[in-house]
XYZ file of C-alpha atoms in Angstrom:
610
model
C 0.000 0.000 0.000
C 1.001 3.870 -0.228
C 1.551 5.800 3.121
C 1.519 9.606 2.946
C 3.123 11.434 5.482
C 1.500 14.632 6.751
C 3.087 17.545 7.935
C 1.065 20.763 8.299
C 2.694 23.803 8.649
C 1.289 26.600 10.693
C -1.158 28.550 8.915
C -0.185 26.943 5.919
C -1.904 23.891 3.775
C -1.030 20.544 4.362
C 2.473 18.825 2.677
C 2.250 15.132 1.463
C 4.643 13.091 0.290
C 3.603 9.502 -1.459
C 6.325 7.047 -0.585
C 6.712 4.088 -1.688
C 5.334 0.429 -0.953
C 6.830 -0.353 2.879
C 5.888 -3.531 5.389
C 5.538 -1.029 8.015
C 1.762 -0.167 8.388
C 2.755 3.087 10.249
C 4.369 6.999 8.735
C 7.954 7.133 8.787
C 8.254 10.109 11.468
C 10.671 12.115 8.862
C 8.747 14.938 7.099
C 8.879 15.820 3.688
C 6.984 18.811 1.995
C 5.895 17.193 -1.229
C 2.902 16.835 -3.188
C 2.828 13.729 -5.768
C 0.916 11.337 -7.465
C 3.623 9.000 -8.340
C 7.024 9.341 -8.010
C 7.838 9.638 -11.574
C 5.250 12.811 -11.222
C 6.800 13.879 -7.552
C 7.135 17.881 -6.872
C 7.268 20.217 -4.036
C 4.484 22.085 -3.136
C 5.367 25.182 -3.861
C 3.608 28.231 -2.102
C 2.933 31.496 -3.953
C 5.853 33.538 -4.720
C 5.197 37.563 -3.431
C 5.330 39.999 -5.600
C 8.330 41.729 -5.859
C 8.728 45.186 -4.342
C 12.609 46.073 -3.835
C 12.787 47.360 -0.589
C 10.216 44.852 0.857
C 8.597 41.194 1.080
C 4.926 41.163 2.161
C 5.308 37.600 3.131
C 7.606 37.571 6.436
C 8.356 34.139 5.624
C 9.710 34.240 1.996
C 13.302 34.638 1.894
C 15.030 35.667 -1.887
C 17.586 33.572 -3.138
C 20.139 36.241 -4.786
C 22.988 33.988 -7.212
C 25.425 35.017 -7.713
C 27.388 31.891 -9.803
C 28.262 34.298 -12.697
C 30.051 37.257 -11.082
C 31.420 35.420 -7.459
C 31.353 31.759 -9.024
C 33.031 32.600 -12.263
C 35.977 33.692 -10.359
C 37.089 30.317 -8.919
C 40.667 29.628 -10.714
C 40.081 27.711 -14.243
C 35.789 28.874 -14.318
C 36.264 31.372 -16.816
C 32.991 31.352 -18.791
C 32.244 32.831 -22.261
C 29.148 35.495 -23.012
C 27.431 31.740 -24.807
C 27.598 29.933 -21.330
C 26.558 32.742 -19.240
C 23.159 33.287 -21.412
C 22.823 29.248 -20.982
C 23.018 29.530 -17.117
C 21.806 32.872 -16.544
C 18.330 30.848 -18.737
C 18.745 27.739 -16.403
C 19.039 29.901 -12.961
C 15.350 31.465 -14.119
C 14.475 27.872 -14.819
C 15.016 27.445 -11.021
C 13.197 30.020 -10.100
C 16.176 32.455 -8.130
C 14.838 35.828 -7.493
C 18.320 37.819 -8.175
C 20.837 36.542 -11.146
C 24.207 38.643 -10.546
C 25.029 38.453 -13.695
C 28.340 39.889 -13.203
C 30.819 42.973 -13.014
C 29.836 44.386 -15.757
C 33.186 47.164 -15.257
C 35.891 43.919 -15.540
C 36.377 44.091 -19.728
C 33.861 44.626 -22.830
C 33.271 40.948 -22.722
C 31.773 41.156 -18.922
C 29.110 44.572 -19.451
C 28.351 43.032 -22.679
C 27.516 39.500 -21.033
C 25.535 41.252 -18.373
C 23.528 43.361 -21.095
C 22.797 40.431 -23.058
C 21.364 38.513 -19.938
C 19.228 41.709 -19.039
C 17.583 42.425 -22.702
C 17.298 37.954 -22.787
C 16.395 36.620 -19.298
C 15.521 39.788 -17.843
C 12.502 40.285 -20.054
C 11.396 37.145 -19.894
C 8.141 37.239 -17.758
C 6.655 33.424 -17.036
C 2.666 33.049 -16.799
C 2.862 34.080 -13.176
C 4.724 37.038 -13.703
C 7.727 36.031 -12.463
C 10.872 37.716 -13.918
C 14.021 37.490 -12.515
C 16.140 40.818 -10.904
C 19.167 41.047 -13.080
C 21.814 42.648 -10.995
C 25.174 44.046 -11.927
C 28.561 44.544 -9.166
C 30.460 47.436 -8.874
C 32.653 49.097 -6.530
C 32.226 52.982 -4.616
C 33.162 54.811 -7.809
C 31.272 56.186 -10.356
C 32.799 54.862 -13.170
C 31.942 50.921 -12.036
C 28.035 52.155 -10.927
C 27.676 54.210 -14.791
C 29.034 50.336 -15.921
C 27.124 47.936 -14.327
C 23.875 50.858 -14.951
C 24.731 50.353 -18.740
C 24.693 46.900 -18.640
C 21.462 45.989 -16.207
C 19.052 49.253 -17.427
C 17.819 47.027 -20.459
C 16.198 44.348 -17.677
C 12.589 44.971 -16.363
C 14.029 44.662 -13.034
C 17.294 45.836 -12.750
C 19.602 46.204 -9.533
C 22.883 48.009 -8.836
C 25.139 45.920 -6.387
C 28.017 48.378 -4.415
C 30.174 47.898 -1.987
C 32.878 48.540 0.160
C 35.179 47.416 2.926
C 34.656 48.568 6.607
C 36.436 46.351 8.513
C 39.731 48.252 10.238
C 41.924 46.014 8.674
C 40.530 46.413 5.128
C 40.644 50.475 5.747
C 43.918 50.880 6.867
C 45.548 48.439 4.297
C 43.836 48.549 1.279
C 41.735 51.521 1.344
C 44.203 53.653 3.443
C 40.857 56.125 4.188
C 39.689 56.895 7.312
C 36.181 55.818 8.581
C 34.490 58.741 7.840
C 35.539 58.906 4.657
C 34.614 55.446 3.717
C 31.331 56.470 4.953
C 30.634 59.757 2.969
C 32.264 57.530 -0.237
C 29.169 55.107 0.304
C 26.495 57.290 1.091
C 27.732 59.228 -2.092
C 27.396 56.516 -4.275
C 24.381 54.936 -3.340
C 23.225 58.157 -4.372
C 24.826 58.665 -7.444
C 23.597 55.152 -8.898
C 19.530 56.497 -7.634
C 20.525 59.498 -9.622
C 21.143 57.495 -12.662
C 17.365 56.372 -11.941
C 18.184 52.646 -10.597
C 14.967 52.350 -7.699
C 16.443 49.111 -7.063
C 19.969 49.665 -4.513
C 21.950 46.801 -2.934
C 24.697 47.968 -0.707
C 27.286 45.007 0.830
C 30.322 46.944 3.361
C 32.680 44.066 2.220
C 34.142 42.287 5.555
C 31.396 42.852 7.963
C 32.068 40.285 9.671
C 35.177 41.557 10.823
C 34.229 44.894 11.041
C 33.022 46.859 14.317
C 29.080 46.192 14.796
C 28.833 50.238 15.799
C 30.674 51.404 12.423
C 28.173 49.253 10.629
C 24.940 50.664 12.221
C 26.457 54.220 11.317
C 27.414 53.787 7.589
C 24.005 50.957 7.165
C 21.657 53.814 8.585
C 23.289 56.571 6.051
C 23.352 54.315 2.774
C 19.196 53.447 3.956
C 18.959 57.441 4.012
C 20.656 57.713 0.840
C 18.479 55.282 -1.411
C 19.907 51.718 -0.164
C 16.907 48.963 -0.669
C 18.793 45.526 0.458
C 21.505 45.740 2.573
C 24.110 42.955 2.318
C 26.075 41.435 5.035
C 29.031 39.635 3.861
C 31.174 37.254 5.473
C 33.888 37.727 3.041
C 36.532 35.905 4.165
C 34.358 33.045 6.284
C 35.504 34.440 9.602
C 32.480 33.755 11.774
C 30.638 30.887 13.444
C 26.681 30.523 12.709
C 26.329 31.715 16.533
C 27.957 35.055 15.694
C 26.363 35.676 12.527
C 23.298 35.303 13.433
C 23.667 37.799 16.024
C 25.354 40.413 14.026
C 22.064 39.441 11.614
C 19.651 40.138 14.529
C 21.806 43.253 15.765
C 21.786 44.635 12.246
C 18.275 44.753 12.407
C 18.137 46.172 16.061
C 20.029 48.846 15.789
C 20.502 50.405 12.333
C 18.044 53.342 12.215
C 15.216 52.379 9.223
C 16.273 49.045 8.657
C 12.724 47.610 8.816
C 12.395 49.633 5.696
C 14.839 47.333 3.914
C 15.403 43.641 3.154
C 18.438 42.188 4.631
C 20.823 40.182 2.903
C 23.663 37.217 3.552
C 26.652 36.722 1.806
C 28.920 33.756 3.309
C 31.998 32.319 2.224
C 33.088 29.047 3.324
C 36.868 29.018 4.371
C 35.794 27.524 7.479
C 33.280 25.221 5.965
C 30.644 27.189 7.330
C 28.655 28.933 4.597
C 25.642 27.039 4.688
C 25.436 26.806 8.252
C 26.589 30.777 8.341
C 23.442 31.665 5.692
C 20.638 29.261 7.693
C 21.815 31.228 11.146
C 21.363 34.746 9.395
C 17.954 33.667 7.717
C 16.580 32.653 11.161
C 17.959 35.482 12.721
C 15.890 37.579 9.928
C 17.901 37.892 6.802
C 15.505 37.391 3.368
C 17.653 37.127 1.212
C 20.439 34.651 0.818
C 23.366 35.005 -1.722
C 24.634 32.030 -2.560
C 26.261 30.180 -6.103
C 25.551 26.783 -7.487
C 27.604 23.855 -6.327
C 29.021 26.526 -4.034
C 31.545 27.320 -6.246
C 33.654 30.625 -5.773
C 36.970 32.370 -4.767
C 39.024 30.650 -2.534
C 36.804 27.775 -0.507
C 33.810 29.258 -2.315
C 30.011 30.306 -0.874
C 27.279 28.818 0.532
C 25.830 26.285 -2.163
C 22.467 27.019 -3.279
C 21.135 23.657 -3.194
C 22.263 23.124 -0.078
C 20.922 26.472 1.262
C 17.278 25.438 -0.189
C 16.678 22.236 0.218
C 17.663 23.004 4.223
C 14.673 25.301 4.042
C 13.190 22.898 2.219
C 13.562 20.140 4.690
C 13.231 22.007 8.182
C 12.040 25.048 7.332
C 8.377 24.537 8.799
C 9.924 23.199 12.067
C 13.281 25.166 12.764
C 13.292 28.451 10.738
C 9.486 29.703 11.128
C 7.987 28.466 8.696
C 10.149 29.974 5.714
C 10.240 29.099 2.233
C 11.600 30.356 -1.033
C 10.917 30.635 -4.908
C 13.037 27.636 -6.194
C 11.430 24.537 -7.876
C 14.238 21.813 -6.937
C 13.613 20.059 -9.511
C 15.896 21.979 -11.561
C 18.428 21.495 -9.320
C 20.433 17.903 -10.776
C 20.442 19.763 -14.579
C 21.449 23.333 -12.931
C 24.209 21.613 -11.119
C 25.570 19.703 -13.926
C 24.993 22.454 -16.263
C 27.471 24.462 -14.469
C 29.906 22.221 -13.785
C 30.753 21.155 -17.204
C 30.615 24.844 -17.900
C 33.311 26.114 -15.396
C 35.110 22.476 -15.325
C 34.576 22.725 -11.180
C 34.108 18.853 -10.451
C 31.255 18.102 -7.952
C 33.279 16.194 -5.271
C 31.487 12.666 -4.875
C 30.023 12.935 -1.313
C 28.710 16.692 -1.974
C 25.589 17.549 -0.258
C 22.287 17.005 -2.809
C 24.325 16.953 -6.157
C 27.209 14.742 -5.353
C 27.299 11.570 -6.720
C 27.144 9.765 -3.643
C 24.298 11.910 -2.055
C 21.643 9.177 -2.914
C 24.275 6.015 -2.844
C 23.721 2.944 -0.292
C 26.516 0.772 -0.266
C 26.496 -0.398 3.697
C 24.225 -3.628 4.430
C 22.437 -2.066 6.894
C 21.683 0.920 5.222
C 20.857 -1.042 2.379
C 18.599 -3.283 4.063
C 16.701 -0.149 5.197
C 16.377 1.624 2.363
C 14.736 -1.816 0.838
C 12.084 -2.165 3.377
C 11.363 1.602 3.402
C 13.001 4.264 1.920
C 12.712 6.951 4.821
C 15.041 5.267 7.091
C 18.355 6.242 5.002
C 16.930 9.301 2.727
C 15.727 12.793 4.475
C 14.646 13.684 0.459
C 14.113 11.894 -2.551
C 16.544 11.967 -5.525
C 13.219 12.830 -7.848
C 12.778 16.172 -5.317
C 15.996 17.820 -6.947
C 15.343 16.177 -10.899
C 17.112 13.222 -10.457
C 15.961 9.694 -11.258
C 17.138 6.171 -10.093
C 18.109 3.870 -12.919
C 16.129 0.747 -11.695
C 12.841 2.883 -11.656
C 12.974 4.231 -15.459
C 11.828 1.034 -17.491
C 13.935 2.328 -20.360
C 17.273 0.314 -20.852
C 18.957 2.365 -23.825
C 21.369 0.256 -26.212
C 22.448 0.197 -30.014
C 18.768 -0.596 -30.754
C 17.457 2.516 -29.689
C 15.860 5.596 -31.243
C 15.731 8.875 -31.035
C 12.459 8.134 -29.006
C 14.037 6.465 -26.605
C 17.078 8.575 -25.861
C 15.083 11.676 -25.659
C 12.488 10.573 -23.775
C 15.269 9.132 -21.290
C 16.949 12.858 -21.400
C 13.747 14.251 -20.122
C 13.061 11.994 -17.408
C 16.713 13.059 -16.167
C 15.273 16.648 -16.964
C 17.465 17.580 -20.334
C 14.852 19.762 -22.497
C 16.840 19.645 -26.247
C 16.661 21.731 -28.956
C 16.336 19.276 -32.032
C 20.329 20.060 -33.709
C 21.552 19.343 -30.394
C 19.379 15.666 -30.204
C 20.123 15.181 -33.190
C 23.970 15.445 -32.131
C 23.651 13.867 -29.084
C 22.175 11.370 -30.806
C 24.702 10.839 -33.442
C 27.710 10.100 -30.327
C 25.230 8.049 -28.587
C 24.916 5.424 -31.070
C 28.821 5.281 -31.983
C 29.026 4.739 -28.366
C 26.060 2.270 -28.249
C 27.543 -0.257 -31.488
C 30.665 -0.544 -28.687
C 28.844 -0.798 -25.152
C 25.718 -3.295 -24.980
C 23.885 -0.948 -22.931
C 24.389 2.968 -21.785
C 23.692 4.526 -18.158
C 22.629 7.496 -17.361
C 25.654 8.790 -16.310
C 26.959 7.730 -19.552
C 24.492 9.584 -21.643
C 25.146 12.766 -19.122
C 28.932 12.527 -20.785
C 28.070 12.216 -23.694
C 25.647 15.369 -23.166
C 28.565 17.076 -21.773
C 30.467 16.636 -24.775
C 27.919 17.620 -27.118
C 25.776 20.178 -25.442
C 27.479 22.212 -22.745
C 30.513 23.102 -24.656
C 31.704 26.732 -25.504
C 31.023 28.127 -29.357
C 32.799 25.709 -31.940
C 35.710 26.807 -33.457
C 37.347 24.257 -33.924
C 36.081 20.578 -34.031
C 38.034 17.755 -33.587
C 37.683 15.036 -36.557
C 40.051 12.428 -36.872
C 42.604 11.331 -34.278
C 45.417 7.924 -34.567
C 48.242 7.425 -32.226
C 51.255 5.357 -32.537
C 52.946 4.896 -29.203
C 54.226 1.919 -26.677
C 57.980 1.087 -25.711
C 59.259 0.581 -29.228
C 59.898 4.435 -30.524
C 58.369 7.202 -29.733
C 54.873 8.311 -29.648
C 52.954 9.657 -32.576
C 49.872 11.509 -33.744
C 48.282 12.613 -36.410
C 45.317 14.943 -35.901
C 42.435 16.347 -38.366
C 40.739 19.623 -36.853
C 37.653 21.418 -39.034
C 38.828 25.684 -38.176
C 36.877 28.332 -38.358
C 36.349 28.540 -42.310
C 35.677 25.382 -42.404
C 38.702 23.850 -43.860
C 40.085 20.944 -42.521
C 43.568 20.616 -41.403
C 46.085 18.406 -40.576
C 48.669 17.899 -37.787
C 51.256 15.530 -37.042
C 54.196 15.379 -34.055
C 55.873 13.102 -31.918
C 55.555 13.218 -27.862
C 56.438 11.476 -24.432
C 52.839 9.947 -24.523
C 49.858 9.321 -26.824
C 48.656 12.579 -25.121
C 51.398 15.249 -25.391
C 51.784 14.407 -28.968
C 48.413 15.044 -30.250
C 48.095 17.913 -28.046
C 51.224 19.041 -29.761
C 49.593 18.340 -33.056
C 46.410 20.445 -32.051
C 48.799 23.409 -31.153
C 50.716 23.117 -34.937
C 47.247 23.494 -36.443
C 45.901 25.722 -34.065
C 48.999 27.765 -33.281
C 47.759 29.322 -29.821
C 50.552 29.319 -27.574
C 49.086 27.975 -24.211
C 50.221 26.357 -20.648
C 48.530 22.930 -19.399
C 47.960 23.577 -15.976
C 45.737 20.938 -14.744
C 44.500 17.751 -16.700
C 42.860 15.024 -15.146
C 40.194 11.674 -16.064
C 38.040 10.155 -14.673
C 35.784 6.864 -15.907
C 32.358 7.671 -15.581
C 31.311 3.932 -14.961
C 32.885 0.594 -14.467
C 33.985 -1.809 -16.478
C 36.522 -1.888 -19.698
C 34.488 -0.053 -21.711
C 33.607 2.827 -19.734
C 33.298 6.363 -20.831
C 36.516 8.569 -20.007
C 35.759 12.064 -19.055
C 38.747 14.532 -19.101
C 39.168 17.892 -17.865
C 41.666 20.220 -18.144
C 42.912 23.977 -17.607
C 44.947 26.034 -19.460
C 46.560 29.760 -19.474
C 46.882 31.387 -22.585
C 50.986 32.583 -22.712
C 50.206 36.102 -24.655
C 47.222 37.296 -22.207
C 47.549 40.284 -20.204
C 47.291 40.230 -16.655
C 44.137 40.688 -14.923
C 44.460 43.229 -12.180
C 42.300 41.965 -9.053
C 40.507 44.189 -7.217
C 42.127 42.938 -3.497
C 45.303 42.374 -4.560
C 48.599 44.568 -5.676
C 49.760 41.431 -7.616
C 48.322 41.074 -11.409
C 46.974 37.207 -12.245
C 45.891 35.815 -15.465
C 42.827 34.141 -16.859
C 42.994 30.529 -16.812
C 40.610 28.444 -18.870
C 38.756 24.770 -18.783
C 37.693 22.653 -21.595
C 36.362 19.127 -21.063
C 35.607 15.702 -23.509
C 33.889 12.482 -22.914
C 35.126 9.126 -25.373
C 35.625 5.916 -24.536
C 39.040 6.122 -26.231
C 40.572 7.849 -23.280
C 43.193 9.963 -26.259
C 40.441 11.063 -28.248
C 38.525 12.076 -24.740
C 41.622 14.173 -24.021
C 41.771 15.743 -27.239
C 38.608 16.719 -26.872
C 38.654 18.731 -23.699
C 42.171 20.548 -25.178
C 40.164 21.664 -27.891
C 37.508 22.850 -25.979
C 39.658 24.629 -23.732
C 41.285 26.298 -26.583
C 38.028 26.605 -28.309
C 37.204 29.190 -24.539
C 40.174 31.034 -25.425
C 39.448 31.957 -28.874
C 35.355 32.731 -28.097
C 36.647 35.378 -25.146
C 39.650 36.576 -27.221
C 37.081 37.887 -29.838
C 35.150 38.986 -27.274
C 37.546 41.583 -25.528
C 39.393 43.925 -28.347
C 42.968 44.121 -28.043
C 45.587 45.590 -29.803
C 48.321 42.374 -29.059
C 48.563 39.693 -31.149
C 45.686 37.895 -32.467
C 46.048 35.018 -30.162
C 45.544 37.106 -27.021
C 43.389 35.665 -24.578
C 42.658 39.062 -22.781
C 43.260 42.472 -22.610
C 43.513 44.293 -19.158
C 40.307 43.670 -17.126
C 39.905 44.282 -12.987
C 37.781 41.310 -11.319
C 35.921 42.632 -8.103
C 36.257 40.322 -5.091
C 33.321 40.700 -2.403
């Protein structure tokens, strides 16, 4: 039979959740806000979303989930993204249903304001039958010059914000700003009000190291940006300084003592050096934050932020019974594709035992937990893998092999929640049966490479077509490689290496002639067994870029870039994330105008840290 566990929130409608057929006649005591018929049909219940007013929420318990993955994300070593994969995400966070998408800093280079201006005019006038639209919001430091930037770039959106900051901790004033505290005060305050003058109703205001900085000096330059046109005000914990104890009080101080704060929304920002972001983010929500900044997969500088899956499916799980009763905006079942989506963008792994998204999160492997989880699924699983888009591989019905259609495989794309356009089936399909007439049967994480390869790579430039190797212990190692370039022409490359590997890669770079360092390369099977799919990844630095000049440091750094390939030849799978690497280089090369060389990755560009 099918037991449904209620849990009634107060002054809310009932949750359900169907579970599946269990011996014990009696509701597993875990609670689970979902409404489902089946559990191929399985969503959250998901309450109305208020509508949005900048410097308010009329629901006390809806808290805005600001993202930040493609300004604070993107600048995780190696996660460089192109203007392509930014449009793709920025499409896939309103897919979720995020309330803010910080699209970036729009002052960085060309290639950044014109990224964030393409997202505003594309996602930010796309309003869904309920109205919803998401806030696209652009970074910029106390100056004018970064405010008239990221105004250029966010204007075109229907709801358009201006982020600002700057530091007030003592240590952050004396060193790097060298100004005095009322200076940095009457800089903010000045500002805020330049970017309302610009006519921007819509102010968020972030003094960069709060949580180092003195709570009075906060109250004082918080009370003067509210007076100056400030409608969120940010709290960051930029360097992940604080324990969830302390942060939530500085949260619920914040709100005590900065004059006309109740006439503002309060915002989080955590990093997670001490592995506390998530934990950081839940204390400030409960302590009255509503809104939470936070990045897929947690990615960011340093140990990144607080991840937003994480973040959300906490409030998910316990919101009704620890944190009031608060929800958010996001349907989780966008969560699996959102997560993959950027991964294979940036080329930031997910770590196997990550929290939701890792691919361990749903795995059973001890006999006791696995005896459980056969007699009733509640006793090992707080959630459901369906909750966040995912679906188990014994439940589908659909076992995909060389026999398969185009039916099949797409219909097994959306069940994992993949929504194609038909060229990019019709590609996917094309790999997936020269994969198939090898393998008697593909996974899903199979077809997920495979996707990867096909689907969430940067713009083409060049394509790799033909690949042989000579190598082993009798000479050295050979290859011969055929590339399609931009006009269409193909080309050929041969040269000789220490492996099968260095010497095609030397062979792309005669053809390609784009002088670049291999910083990081690494593989990975994405199943068992001898015929598994190899998935490669790798990082490279363009040698003729120009330093990028970060906005923290006195010490210039340089773009690096990721590329990854899925084969089950593990050279070919290699090639293939070289060229896409190299294919990252080129798209942001024509991107940013230079007057160097042609095969310049960059031009001088400043990358704001918060």
């Amino acid at each position: 039979m099918d037991h449904r566990v209620i849990a009634p929130a107060p002054g809310s409608p009932a949750f359900q959740c169907k579970l599946r057929k269990s011996p014990s006649p009696s509701p597993a005591p875990w609670k689970c806000r979902v409404l489902a018929a089946s559990s191929s049909e399985r969503q959250f219940f998901q309450r109305k979303r208020p509508i949005y007013v900048p410097s308010r929420i009329d629901d006390p318990s809806y808290v805005r989930i600001f993202d930040t993955t493609l300004r604070d994300g993107e600048q995780s070593p190696g996660a460089t993204l192109t203007s392509k994969e930014k449009l793709d995400i920025a499409r896939q966070l309103a897919k979720l249903g995020v309330d803010i998408i910080e699209a970036g800093f729009p002052i960085a280079s060309p290639d950044d304001l014109l990224a964030v201006k393409g997202i505003a005019l594309d996602v930010g006038n796309r309003v869904d039958d309920d109205g919803y639209v998401p806030v696209i919001c652009g970074l910029s430091r106390c100056n004018k010059a970064d405010i008239a930037a990221a105004w250029e770039a966010v204007s075109h959106a229907l709801r358009p914000r201006i982020h600002t900051f700057i530091a007030t901790s003592e240590i952050h004033m004396k060193h790097k700003l060298r100004k005095s505290p009322d200076e940095v005060v009457q800089i903010a305050t000045d500002m805020v009000g330049y970017a309302k003058s610009l006519g921007c109703q819509d102010i968020e205001f972030s003094p960069e190291d709060a949580g180092r900085s003195d709570p009075e000096f906060l109250y004082r330059i918080l009370a003067e940006v509210i007076k100056a046109g400030a409608t969120t005000l940010n709290i960051p914990d930029t360097v992940g300084y604080t324990l969830p104890s302390e942060f939530g009080r500085l949260i619920a101080m914040i709100k005590e003592n900065t004059p006309g704060s109740q006439s503002v929304v309060i915002s989080t920002h955590c990093q997670n050096d001490l592995g506390l972001a998530t934990a950081n983010t839940l204390a400030g929500a409960y302590a009255g934050a509503r809104q939470l900044e936070v990045t897929i997969n947690g990615i960011g500088e340093r140990a990144g932020n607080a991840s937003l899956e994480e973040v959300v499916m906490a409030i998910r799980c316990r919101g009704d019974e620890q944190l009031n009763g608060l929800h958010t905006g996001i349907k989780p079942k966008h969560i699996a594709v959102t997560s993959r989506m950027v991964s294979d963008y940036t080329g930031m792994t997910v770590q196997p035992h990550k929290a939701i998204v890792g691919a361990n999160a749903f795995a059973h492997e001890s006999g006791i937990h696995q005896d459980g989880m056969l007699k009733f699924k509640g006793t090992y699983e707080i959630m459901c893998p369906e909750d966040i888009g995912l679906v188990r591989a014994d439940e589908a019905g659909i076992v995909l092999g060389k026999h398969s259609g185009r039916h099949a495989l797409k219909t097994r794309l959306s069940q994992l929640g993949y929504e194609l356009e038909s060229k990019q089936l019709d590609d996917v399909f094309k790999r997936f049966k020269a994969v198939a007439d090898k393998k008697k049967s593909l996974s899903d994480v199979d077809l997920e490479a495979l996707l990867s390869d096909e689907v969430f790579q940067p713009e083409v430039v060049w394509a790799l077509l033909d690949l042989q190797v000579v190598c082993g212990t009798l000479g050295l190692s050979t290859a011969t490689v055929k590339l399609s370039g931009p006009d269409n022409i193909q080309r050929v490359g041969t040269s000789i290496g220490t492996g099968p590997v260095d010497a095609a890669y030397k062979a792309v770079d005669s053809i390609v002639q784009i002088p670049v360092t291999l910083l990081e390369y690494s593989m990975n099977a994405v199943t068992e067994g001898i015929d598994a799919i190899a998935n490669t990844r790798v990082v490279i630095r363009a040698e003729n870029s120009t330093p990028v000049t970060h906005a923290q440091s006195t010490e210039p750094v340089q773009r690096s870039f990721s590329g990854s390939g899925a084969s089950e030849d593990v050279t070919v799978s290699s090639v293939r994330a070289y060229v896409s690497a190299l294919n990252k280089v080129i798209g942001f090369s024509k991107a940013v105008p230079s007057s160097e060389s042609s095969v310049s990755a960059t031009q001088a560009t400043t990358v704001a840290t918060k």
